[in-house]
mmCIF file of C-alpha atoms in Angstrom:
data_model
loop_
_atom_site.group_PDB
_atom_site.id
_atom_site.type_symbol
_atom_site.label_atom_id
_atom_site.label_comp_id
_atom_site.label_asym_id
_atom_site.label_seq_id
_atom_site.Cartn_x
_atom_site.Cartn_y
_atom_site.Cartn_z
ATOM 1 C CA UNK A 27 -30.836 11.747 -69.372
ATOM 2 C CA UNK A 28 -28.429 14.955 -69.817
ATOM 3 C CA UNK A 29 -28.739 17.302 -67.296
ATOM 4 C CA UNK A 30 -28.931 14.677 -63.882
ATOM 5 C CA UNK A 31 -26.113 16.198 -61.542
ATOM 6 C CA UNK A 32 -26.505 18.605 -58.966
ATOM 7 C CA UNK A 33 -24.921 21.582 -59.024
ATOM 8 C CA UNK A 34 -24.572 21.756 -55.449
ATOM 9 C CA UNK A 35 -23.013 18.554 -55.137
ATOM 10 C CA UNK A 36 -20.555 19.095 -57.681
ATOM 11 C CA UNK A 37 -20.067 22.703 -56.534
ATOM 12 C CA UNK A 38 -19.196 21.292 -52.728
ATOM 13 C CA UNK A 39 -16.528 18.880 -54.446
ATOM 14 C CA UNK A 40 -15.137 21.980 -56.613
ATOM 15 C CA UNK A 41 -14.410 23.702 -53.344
ATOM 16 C CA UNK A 42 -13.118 20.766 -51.299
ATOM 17 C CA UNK A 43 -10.481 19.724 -54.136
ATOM 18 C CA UNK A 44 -9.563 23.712 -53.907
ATOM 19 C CA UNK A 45 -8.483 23.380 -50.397
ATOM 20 C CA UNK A 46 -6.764 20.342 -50.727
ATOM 21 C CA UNK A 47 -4.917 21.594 -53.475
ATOM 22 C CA UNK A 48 -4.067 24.110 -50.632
ATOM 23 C CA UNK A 49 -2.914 21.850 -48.084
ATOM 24 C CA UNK A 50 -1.124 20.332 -50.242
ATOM 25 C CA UNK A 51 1.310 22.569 -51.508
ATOM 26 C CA UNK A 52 1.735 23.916 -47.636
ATOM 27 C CA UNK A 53 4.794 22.628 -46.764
ATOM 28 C CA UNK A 54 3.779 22.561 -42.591
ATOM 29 C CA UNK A 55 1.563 19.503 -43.578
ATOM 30 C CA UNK A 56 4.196 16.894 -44.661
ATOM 31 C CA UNK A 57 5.465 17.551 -41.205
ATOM 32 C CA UNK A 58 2.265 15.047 -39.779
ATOM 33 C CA UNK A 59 2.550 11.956 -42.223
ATOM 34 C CA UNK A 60 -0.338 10.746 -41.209
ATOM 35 C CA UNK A 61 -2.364 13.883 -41.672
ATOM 36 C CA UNK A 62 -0.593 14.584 -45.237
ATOM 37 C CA UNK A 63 -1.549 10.740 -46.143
ATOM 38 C CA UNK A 64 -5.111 11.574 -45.228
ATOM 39 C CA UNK A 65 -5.041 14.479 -47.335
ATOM 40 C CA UNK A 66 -3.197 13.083 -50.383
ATOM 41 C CA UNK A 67 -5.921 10.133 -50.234
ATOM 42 C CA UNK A 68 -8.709 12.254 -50.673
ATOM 43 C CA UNK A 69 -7.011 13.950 -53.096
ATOM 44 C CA UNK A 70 -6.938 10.974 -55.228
ATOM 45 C CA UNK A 71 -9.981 10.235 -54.346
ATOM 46 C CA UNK A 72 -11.687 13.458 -56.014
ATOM 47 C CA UNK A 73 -9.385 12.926 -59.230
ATOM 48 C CA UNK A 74 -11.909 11.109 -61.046
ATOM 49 C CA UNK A 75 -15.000 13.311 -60.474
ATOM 50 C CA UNK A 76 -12.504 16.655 -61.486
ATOM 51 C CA UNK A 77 -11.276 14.786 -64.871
ATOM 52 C CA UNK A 78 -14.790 13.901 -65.640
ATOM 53 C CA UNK A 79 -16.461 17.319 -64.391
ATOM 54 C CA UNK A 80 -13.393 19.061 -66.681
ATOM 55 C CA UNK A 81 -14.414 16.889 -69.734
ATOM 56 C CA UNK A 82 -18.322 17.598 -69.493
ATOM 57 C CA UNK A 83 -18.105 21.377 -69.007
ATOM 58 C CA UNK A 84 -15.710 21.247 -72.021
ATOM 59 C CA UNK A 85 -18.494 19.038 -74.095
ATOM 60 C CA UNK A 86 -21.314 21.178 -72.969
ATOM 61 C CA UNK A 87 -19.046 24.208 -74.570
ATOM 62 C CA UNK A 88 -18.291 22.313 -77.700
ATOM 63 C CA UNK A 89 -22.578 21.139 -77.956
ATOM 64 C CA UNK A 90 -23.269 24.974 -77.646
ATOM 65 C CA UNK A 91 -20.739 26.392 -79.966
ATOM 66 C CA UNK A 92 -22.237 23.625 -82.546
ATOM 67 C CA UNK A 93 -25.834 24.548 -82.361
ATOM 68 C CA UNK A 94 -24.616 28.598 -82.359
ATOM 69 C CA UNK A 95 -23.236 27.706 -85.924
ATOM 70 C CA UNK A 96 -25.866 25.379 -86.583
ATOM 71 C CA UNK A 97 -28.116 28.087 -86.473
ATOM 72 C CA UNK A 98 -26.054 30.063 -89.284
ATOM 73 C CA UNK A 99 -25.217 27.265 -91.242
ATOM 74 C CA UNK A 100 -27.300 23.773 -91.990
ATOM 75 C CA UNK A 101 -24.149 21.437 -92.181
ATOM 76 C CA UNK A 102 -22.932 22.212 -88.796
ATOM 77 C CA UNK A 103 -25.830 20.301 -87.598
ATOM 78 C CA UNK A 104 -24.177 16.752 -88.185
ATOM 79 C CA UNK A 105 -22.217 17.140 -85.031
ATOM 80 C CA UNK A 106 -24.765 17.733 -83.063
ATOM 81 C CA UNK A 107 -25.455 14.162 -82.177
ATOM 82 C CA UNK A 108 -22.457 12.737 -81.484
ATOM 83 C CA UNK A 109 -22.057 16.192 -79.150
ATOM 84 C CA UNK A 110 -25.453 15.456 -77.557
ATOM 85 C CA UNK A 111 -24.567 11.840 -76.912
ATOM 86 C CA UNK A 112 -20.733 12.372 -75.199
ATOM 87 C CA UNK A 113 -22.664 15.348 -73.209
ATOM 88 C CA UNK A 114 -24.927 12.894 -71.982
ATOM 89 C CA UNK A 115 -22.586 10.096 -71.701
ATOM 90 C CA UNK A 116 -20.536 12.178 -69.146
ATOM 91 C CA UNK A 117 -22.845 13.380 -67.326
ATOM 92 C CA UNK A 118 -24.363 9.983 -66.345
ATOM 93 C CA UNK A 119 -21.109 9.362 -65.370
ATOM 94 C CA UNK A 120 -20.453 12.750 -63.169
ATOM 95 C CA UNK A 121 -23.349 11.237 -61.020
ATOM 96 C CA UNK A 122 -22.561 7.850 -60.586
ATOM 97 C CA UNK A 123 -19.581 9.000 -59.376
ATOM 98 C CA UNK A 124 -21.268 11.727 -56.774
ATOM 99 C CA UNK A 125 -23.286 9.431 -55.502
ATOM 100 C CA UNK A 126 -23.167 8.545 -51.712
ATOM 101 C CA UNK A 127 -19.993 6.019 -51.280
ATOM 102 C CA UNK A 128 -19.235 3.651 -48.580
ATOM 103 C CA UNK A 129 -16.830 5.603 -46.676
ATOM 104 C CA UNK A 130 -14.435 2.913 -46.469
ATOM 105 C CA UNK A 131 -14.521 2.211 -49.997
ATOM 106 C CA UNK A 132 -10.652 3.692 -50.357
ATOM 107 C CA UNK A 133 -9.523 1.112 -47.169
ATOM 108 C CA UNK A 134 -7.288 -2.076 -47.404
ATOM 109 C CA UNK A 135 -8.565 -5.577 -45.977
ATOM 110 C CA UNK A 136 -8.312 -8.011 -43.606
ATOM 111 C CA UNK A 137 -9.726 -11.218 -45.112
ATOM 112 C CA UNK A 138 -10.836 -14.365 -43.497
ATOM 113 C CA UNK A 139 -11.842 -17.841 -44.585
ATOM 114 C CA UNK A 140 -13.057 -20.628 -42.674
ATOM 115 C CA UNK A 141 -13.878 -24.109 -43.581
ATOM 116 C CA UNK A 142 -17.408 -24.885 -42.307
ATOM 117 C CA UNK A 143 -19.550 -27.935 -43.714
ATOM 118 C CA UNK A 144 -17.934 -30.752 -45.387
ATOM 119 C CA UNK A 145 -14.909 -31.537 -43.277
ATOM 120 C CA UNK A 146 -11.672 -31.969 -45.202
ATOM 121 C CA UNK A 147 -13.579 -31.265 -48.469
ATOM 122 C CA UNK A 148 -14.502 -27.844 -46.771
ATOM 123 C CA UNK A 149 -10.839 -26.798 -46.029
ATOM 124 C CA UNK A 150 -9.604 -27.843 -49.279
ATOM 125 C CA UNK A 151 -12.700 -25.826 -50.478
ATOM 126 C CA UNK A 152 -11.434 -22.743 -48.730
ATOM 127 C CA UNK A 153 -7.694 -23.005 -49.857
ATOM 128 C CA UNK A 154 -9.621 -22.757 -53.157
ATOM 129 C CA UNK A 155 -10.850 -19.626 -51.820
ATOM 130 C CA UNK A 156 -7.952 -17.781 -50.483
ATOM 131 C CA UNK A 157 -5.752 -19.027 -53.645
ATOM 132 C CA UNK A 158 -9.071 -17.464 -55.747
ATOM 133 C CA UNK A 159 -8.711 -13.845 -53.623
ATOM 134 C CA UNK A 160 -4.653 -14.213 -53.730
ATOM 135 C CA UNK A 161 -4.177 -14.581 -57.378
ATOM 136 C CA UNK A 162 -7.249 -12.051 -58.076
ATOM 137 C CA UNK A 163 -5.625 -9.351 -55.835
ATOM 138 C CA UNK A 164 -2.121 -9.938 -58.026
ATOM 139 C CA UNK A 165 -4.159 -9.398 -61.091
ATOM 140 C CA UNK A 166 -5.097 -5.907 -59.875
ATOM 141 C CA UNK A 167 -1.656 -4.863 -58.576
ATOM 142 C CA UNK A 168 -2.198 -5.772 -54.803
ATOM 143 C CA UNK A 169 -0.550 -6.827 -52.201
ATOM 144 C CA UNK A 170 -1.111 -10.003 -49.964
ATOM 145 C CA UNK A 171 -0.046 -11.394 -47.120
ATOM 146 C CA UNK A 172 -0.879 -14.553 -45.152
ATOM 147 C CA UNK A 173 -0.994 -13.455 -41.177
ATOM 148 C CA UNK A 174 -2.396 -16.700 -39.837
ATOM 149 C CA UNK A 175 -3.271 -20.173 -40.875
ATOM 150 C CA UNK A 176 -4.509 -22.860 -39.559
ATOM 151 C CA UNK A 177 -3.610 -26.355 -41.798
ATOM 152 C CA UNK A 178 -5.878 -29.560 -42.294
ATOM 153 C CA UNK A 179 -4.184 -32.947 -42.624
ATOM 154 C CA UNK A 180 -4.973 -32.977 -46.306
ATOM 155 C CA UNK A 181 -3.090 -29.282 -46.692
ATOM 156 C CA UNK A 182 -6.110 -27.572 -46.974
ATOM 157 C CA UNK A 183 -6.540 -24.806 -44.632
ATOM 158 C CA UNK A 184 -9.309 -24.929 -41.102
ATOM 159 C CA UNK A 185 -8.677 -21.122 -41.417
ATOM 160 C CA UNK A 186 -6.693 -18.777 -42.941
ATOM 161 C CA UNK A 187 -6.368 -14.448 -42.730
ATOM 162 C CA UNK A 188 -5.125 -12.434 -45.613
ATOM 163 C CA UNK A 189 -4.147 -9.089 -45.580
ATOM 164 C CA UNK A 190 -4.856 -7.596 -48.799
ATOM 165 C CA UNK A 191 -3.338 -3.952 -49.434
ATOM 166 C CA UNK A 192 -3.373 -1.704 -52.707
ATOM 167 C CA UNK A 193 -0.400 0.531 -53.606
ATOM 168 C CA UNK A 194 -0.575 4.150 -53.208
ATOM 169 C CA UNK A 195 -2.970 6.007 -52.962
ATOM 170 C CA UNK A 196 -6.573 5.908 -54.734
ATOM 171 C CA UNK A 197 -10.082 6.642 -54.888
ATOM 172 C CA UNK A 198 -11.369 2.807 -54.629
ATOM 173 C CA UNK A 199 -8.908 0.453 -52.986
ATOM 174 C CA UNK A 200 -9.830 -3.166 -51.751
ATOM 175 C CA UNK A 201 -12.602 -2.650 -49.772
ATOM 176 C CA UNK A 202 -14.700 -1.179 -52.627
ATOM 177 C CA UNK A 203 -13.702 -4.021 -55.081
ATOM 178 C CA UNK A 204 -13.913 -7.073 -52.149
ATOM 179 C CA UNK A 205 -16.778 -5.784 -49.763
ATOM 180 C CA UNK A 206 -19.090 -7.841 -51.188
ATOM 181 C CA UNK A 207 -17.029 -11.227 -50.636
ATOM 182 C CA UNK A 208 -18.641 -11.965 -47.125
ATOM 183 C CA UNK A 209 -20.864 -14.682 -46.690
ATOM 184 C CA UNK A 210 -21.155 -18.566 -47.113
ATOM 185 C CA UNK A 211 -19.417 -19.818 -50.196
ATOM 186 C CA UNK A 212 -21.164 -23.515 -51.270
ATOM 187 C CA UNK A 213 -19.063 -25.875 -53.367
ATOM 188 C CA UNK A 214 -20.209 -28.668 -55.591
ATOM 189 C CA UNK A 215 -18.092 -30.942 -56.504
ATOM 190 C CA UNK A 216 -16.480 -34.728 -56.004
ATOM 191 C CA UNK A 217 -14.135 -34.622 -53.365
ATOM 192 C CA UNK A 218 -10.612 -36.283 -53.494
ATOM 193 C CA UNK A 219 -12.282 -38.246 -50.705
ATOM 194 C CA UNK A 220 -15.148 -39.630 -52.312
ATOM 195 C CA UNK A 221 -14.274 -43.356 -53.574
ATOM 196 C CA UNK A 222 -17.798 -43.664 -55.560
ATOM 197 C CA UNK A 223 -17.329 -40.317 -57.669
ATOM 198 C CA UNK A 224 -20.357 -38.405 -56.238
ATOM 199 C CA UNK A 225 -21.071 -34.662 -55.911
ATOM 200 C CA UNK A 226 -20.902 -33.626 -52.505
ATOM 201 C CA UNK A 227 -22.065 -30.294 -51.829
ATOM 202 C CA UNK A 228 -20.145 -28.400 -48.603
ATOM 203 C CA UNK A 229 -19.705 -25.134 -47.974
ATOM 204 C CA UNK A 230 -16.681 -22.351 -46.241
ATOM 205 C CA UNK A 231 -17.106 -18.300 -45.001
ATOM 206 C CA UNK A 232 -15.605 -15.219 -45.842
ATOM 207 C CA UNK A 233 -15.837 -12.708 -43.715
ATOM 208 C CA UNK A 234 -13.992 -9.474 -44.701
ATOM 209 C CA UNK A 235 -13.461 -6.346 -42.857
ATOM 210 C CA UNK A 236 -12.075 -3.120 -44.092
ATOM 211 C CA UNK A 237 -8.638 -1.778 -42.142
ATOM 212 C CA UNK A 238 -8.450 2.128 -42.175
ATOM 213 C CA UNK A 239 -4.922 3.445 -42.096
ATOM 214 C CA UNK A 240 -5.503 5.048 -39.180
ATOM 215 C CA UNK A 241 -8.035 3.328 -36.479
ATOM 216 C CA UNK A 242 -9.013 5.803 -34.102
ATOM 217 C CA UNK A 243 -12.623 5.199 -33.176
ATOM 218 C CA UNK A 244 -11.634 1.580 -31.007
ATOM 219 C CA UNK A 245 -9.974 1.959 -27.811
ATOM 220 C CA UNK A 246 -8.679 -1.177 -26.483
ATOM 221 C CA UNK A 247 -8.162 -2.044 -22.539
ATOM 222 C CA UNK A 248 -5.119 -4.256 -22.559
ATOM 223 C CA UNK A 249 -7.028 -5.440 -19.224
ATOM 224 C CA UNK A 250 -9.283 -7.134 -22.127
ATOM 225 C CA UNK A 251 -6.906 -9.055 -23.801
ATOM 226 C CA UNK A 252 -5.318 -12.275 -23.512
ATOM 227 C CA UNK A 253 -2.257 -12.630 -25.278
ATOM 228 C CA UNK A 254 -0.892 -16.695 -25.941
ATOM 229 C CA UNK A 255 2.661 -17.184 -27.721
ATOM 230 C CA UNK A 256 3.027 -20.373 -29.556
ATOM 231 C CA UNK A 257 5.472 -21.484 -32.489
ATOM 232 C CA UNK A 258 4.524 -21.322 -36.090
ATOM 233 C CA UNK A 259 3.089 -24.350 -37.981
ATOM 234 C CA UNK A 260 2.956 -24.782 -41.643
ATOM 235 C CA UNK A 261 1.471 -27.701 -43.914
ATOM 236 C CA UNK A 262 2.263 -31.205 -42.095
ATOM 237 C CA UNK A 263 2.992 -29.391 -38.282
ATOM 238 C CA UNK A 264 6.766 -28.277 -40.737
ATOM 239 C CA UNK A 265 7.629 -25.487 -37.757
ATOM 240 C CA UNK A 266 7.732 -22.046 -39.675
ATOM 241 C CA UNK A 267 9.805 -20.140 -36.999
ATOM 242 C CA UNK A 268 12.384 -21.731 -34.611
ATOM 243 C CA UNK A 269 10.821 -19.562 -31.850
ATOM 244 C CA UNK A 270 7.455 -19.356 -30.156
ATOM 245 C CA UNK A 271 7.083 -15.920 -32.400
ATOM 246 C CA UNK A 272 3.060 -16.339 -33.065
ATOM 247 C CA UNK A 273 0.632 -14.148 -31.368
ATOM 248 C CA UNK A 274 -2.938 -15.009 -30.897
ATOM 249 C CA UNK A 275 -4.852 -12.302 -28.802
ATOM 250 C CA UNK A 276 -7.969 -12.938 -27.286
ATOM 251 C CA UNK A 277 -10.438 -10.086 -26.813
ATOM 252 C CA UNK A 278 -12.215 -11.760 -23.304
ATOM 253 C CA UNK A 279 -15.464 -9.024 -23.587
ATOM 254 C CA UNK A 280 -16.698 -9.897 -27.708
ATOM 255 C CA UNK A 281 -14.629 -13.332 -27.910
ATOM 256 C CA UNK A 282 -12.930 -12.275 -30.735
ATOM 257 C CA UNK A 283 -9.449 -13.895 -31.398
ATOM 258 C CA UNK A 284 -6.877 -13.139 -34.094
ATOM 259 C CA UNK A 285 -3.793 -14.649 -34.817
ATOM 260 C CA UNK A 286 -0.728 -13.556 -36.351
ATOM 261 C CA UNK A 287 2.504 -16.165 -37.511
ATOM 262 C CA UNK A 288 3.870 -14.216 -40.947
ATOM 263 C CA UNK A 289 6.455 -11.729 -39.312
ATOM 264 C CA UNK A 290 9.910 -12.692 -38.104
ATOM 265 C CA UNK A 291 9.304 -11.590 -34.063
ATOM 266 C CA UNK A 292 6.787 -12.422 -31.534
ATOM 267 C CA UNK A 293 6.533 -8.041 -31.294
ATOM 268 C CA UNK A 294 5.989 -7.597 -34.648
ATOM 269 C CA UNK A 295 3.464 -10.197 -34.565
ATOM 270 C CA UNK A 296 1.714 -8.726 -31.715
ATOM 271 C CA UNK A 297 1.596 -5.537 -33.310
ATOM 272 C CA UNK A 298 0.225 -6.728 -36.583
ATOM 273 C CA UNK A 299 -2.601 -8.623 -34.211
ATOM 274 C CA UNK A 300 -3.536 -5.673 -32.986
ATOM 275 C CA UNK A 301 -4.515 -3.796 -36.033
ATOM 276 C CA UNK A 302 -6.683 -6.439 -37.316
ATOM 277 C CA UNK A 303 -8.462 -7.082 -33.804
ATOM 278 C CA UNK A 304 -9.073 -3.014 -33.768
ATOM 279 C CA UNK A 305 -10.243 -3.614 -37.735
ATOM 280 C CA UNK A 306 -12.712 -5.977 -36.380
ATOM 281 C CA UNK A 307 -13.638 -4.286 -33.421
ATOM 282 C CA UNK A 308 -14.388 -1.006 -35.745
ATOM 283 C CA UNK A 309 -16.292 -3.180 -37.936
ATOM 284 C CA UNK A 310 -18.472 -4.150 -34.894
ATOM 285 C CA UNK A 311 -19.031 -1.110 -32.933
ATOM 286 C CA UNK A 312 -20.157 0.470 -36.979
ATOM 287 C CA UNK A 313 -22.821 -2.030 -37.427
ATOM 288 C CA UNK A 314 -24.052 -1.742 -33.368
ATOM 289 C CA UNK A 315 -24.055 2.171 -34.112
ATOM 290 C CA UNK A 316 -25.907 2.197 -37.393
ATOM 291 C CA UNK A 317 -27.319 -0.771 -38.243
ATOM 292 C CA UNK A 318 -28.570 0.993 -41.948
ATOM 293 C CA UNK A 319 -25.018 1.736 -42.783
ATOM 294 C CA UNK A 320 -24.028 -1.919 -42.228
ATOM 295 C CA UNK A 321 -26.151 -3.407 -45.281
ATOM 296 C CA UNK A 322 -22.934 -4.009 -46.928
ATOM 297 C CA UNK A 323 -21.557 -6.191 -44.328
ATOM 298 C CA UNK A 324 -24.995 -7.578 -42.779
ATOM 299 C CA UNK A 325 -24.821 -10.446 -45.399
ATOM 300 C CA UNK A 326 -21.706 -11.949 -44.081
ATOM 301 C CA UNK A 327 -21.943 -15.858 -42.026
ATOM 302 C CA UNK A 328 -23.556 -15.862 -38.940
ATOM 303 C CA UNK A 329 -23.172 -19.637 -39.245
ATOM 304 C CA UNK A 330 -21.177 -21.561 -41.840
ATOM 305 C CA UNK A 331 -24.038 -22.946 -43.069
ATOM 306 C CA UNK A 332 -24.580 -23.743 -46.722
ATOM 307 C CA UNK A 333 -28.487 -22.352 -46.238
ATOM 308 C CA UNK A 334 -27.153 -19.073 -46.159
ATOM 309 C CA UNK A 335 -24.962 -19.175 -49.115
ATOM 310 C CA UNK A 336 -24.612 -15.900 -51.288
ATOM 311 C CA UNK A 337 -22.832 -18.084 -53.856
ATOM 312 C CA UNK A 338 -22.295 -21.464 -55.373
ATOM 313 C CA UNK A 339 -19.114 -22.855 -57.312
ATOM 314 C CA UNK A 340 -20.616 -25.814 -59.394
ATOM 315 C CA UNK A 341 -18.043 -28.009 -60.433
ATOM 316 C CA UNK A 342 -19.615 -30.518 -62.825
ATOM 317 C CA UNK A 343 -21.154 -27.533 -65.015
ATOM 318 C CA UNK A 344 -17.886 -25.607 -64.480
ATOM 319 C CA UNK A 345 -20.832 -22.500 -63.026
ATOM 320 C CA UNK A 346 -20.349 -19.819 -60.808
ATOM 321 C CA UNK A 347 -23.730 -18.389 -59.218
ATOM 322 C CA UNK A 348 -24.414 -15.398 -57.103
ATOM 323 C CA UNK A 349 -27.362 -15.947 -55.218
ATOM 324 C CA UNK A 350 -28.030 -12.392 -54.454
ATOM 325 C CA UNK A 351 -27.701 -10.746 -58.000
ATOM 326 C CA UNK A 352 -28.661 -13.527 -60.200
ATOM 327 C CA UNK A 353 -25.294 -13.634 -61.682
ATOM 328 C CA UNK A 354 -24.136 -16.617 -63.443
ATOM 329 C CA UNK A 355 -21.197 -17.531 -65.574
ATOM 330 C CA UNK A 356 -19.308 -21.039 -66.971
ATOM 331 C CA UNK A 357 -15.747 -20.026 -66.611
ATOM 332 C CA UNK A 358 -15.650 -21.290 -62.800
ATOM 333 C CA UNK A 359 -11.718 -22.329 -63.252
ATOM 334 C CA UNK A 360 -10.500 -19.153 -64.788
ATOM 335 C CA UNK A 361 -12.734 -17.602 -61.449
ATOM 336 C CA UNK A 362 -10.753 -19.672 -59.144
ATOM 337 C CA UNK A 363 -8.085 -19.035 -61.162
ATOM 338 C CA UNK A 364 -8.203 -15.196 -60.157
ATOM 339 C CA UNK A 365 -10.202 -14.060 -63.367
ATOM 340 C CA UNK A 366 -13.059 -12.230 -61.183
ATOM 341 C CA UNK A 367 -13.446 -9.471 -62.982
ATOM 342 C CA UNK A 368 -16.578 -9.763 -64.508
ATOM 343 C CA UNK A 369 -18.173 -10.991 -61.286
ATOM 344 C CA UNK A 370 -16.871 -8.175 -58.997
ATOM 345 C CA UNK A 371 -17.713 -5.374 -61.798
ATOM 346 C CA UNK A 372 -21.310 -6.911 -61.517
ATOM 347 C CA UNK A 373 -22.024 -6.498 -57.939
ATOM 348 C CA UNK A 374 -20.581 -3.042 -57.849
ATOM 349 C CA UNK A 375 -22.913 -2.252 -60.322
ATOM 350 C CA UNK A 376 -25.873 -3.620 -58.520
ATOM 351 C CA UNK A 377 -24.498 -1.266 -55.276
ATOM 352 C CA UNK A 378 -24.460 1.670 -57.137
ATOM 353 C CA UNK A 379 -27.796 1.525 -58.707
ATOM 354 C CA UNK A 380 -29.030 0.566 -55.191
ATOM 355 C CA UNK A 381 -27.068 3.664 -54.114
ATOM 356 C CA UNK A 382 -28.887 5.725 -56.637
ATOM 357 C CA UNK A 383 -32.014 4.198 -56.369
ATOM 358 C CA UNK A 384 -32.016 5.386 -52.476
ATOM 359 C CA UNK A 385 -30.984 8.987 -53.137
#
């Protein structure tokens, strides 16, 4: 229906992109980096909603114009369809995109998967997993990197944290297209194991949190932490480093541990730790504050436990299900295979009609 935004909404944006425009071309700001990468960001950010806002005040003066001469003249009113339809088409769009966003939606990720259930079949399960969110996050021009894994004899991995980071800056990164990742993932399928050729069913977590460029809400008491130093491991116990460079940091008062192997020093390692821990401590202390605003997350494991699965990756039937939107598609291998488009465009969908739905 043309006609749905709200003029003060889109009025508050007009201003906003106006000042940043400002701040922008004041040359004091690129003296703070951080404060001029906060600024560009939303920037980018409001890009969309101007280009679209541009293109709809444009159609609405084109749709006017047409029924002016329509009035005069009979065979003007052909256009007036097609004008009808783009001025509705846009503004539908216009307020999907003003509608209330997860403010983290423009963040990067820190990504974990555990095996749970099922043993070696569960690890091998969640390699399956973090190749799945590797290749997917290649597809869209991301970049990854491994900060910590944990190997099972049969190469699969016990556990295994991804850093996933988009280039430059724009108005959804990772966290908007991933957030809905955490949770218990359920395989079916016969396991390199399984002698008799049966379908064992066995599940691994996700559990994904979004990391802010700049983390300013968590203060952490080195008093809190205890720091351990080991050396690297890879598939087979194959040392990675020659040095005990790996860093796993224990946080004593929520028992939260993160590990860090990928860079080249024990420092930089430590120092990579400590932005995930303060991701995940953010992500904590948000959901304790406001437990509405934590929806989004409130479906990730408390246990790996294939009862609380939020999707299943049927092998046999070549099916991918998610539980919690009724989605369901046979192209499984091109899904592992990083082909999950159609599944992530689906449960942003469902968000933002939620999203509307509760305005």
């Amino acid at each position: 229906m043309a006609g749905t935004t709200q003029p003060s909404a889109i009025d508050d944006i007009l201003a906003e992109h106006a000042g940043l425009e400002l701040q922008l071309a004041d040359p004091s700001l690129h003296n703070d980096p951080a404060a001029a990468r906060r600024v560009g960001k939303r920037f980018a950010e409001l890009a969309p909603i101007m280009a679209t806002h541009a293109k709809l005040v444009a159609a609405r003066e084109d749709l006017d114009a047409a029924r002016e001469l329509a009035a005069d003249d009979a065979s003007f009113a052909a256009e007036l369809p097609a004008l009808e339809a783009l001025v509705e088409e846009l503004d539908v769009t216009l307020t999907d995109l003003l509608a209330p966003r997860d403010p983290h939606d423009g963040d990067d990720v820190v990504l974990e998967v555990k095996s749970g259930e099922g043993g070696e079949e569960s690890a091998l399960f969640a390699a399956d997993l973090a190749r799945m969110y590797t290749r997917s996050a290649e597809n869209a021009g991301w970049r990854v990197e491994v900060l910590g894994a944990t190997y099972s004899d049969l190469g699969g991995f016990k556990d295994v944290t991804l850093s996933i980071k988009s280039k430059g800056d724009v108005r959804d990164g990772v966290w908007s297209r991933l957030k809905f990742e955490g949770g218990v993932h359920r395989v079916q399928r016969v396991p390199v194991t399984e002698s008799q050729g049966r379908v064992h069913t066995s599940a691994a977590g996700v559990f994904i949190y979004p990391e802010p460029d700049e983390v300013e809400e968590v203060q952490i008491d080195e008093g809190d932490l205890r720091i351990d130093v080991y050396r690297s491991s890879g598939k087979g116990g194959q040392g990675v480093n020659t040095t005990d460079s790996a860093v796993r940091i224990t946080h004593l008062p929520t028992g939260i541990v993160v590990t860090c192997q990928n860079e080249r020093s024990q420092l930089q390692n430590k120092a990579r730790a400590m932005q995930v821990l303060a991701a995940r401590l953010q992500a904590a202390a948000e959901e304790a504050a406001d437990a509405e605003a934590s929806a989004g997350r409130a479906s990730q494991v408390r246990t790996v436990d294939r009862s609380e699965r939020i999707r299943t990756y049927n092998f046999p039937e070549n099916r991918i299900t998610d539980h919690r939107i009724g989605f369901k598609a046979h192209n499984l291998d091109a899904v592992l295979d990083g082909d999950m488009d159609a599944l992530l465009d689906a449960l942003g969908k469902s968000d933002r009609e939620a999203r509307l739905a509760a305005e």
